[in-house]
XYZ file of C-alpha atoms in Angstrom:
143
model
C 0.000 0.000 0.000
C 1.193 3.455 -0.796
C 2.176 5.143 2.441
C 2.202 8.628 0.929
C -0.152 10.778 2.953
C -3.164 11.832 0.946
C -2.619 9.251 -1.805
C -5.726 7.452 -2.979
C -5.245 3.768 -3.726
C -7.345 1.632 -6.079
C -8.638 -0.215 -2.998
C -9.883 3.072 -1.496
C -11.685 3.892 -4.741
C -13.150 0.384 -4.883
C -14.552 0.801 -1.366
C -15.955 4.200 -2.346
C -17.762 2.608 -5.304
C -18.953 -0.284 -3.115
C -20.635 2.047 -0.628
C -21.802 4.501 -3.291
C -23.596 1.690 -5.148
C -25.337 0.645 -1.928
C -26.299 4.254 -1.198
C -27.657 4.728 -4.739
C -29.680 1.539 -4.352
C -31.066 2.829 -1.048
C -31.939 6.168 -2.673
C -33.769 4.356 -5.483
C -35.746 2.250 -2.995
C -36.558 4.893 -0.371
C -36.496 8.251 -2.142
C -34.521 9.713 0.778
C -32.210 12.604 -0.023
C -28.680 11.784 -1.084
C -27.356 13.797 1.868
C -29.437 11.838 4.383
C -28.367 8.505 2.939
C -24.718 9.550 2.875
C -24.953 10.687 6.509
C -26.404 7.292 7.470
C -23.593 5.503 5.679
C -20.963 7.608 7.416
C -22.516 6.739 10.781
C -23.545 3.106 10.262
C -21.206 1.455 7.749
C -17.588 0.285 8.105
C -16.367 2.885 5.624
C -12.826 3.293 6.936
C -10.393 2.866 4.107
C -12.815 4.278 1.536
C -12.133 7.430 -0.468
C -14.913 9.448 1.162
C -14.589 12.435 -1.178
C -15.006 10.168 -4.181
C -17.905 8.351 -2.532
C -19.620 11.715 -1.981
C -18.987 12.741 -5.608
C -20.448 9.465 -6.874
C -23.587 9.564 -4.739
C -24.369 13.231 -5.248
C -23.437 13.084 -8.937
C -25.666 10.107 -9.729
C -28.622 11.549 -7.805
C -28.244 14.976 -9.424
C -27.850 13.584 -12.951
C -29.814 10.313 -12.947
C -32.225 11.367 -15.717
C -29.387 12.135 -18.138
C -27.499 9.019 -17.027
C -30.556 6.836 -17.674
C -30.999 8.385 -21.143
C -27.421 7.413 -22.025
C -27.567 3.714 -21.108
C -31.293 3.012 -21.666
C -30.992 2.426 -25.458
C -28.712 -0.542 -24.732
C -31.044 -2.349 -22.328
C -32.630 -5.633 -23.352
C -35.771 -4.747 -21.366
C -37.657 -1.581 -20.424
C -35.930 0.623 -17.845
C -38.899 0.228 -15.484
C -38.328 -3.565 -15.473
C -34.611 -3.322 -14.711
C -33.480 -4.917 -11.458
C -32.771 -2.181 -8.889
C -29.240 -3.458 -8.160
C -28.416 -3.547 -11.874
C -29.854 -0.041 -12.231
C -27.698 1.282 -9.373
C -24.567 -0.284 -10.893
C -25.368 1.012 -14.391
C -26.071 4.493 -13.046
C -22.796 4.508 -11.130
C -20.742 3.201 -14.063
C -22.384 5.503 -16.581
C -21.866 8.476 -14.267
C -18.141 7.734 -14.086
C -17.914 7.268 -17.860
C -19.671 10.587 -18.475
C -18.422 12.825 -15.677
C -15.158 11.300 -14.425
C -13.355 10.787 -17.695
C -9.985 10.942 -15.957
C -10.776 7.377 -14.817
C -9.892 4.942 -17.616
C -13.059 3.367 -19.046
C -11.629 -0.135 -18.543
C -11.311 0.577 -14.815
C -14.919 1.785 -14.650
C -16.205 -1.292 -16.482
C -14.091 -3.703 -14.415
C -15.245 -2.085 -11.174
C -18.871 -2.279 -12.331
C -18.449 -5.965 -13.170
C -16.990 -6.608 -9.707
C -19.947 -4.832 -8.081
C -22.377 -6.897 -10.158
C -20.623 -10.132 -9.165
C -20.788 -9.091 -5.508
C -24.337 -7.711 -5.297
C -26.434 -8.648 -8.328
C -27.970 -11.769 -9.822
C -25.697 -14.508 -11.117
C -25.238 -13.360 -14.725
C -25.777 -9.633 -14.179
C -22.066 -8.928 -14.600
C -22.323 -9.995 -18.263
C -25.327 -7.703 -18.769
C -23.587 -4.758 -17.039
C -20.444 -5.344 -19.097
C -22.409 -5.374 -22.364
C -24.366 -2.211 -21.586
C -21.375 -0.196 -20.347
C -19.247 -1.344 -23.293
C -21.872 0.177 -25.613
C -22.015 3.357 -23.506
C -18.245 3.754 -23.917
C -18.561 3.484 -27.710
C -21.220 6.230 -27.788
C -19.241 8.543 -25.494
C -16.020 8.082 -27.473
C -17.718 8.851 -30.817
């Protein structure tokens, strides 16, 4: 691990995405404000070791931009957006947000992280679905 003070490791970013995805899922299910959900996570979850600034950016960014985010990935869905599993939707929103708004992160990193989240939280083959959708999103953004 990098011992440089203030350095952000890939593991810290992974933890930030892990908790951000859970917070986005909670927001989708409850309609609570992003700030309230983030406050709950800071109080109730074992978030030490996560990049908290990045986690905040992800949560607030997805909530603030979810309509645009959904418009970007929706054309690549194999089913209507309203029928999309809520975990898959949270992962796709998070990944698409990073592809659109955090372009300093290599797209392969975003897709790999999204696949890992799908393997951890979603249905058995969701990682293949997430990979396929985000791969198409990358092609549209790069054009």
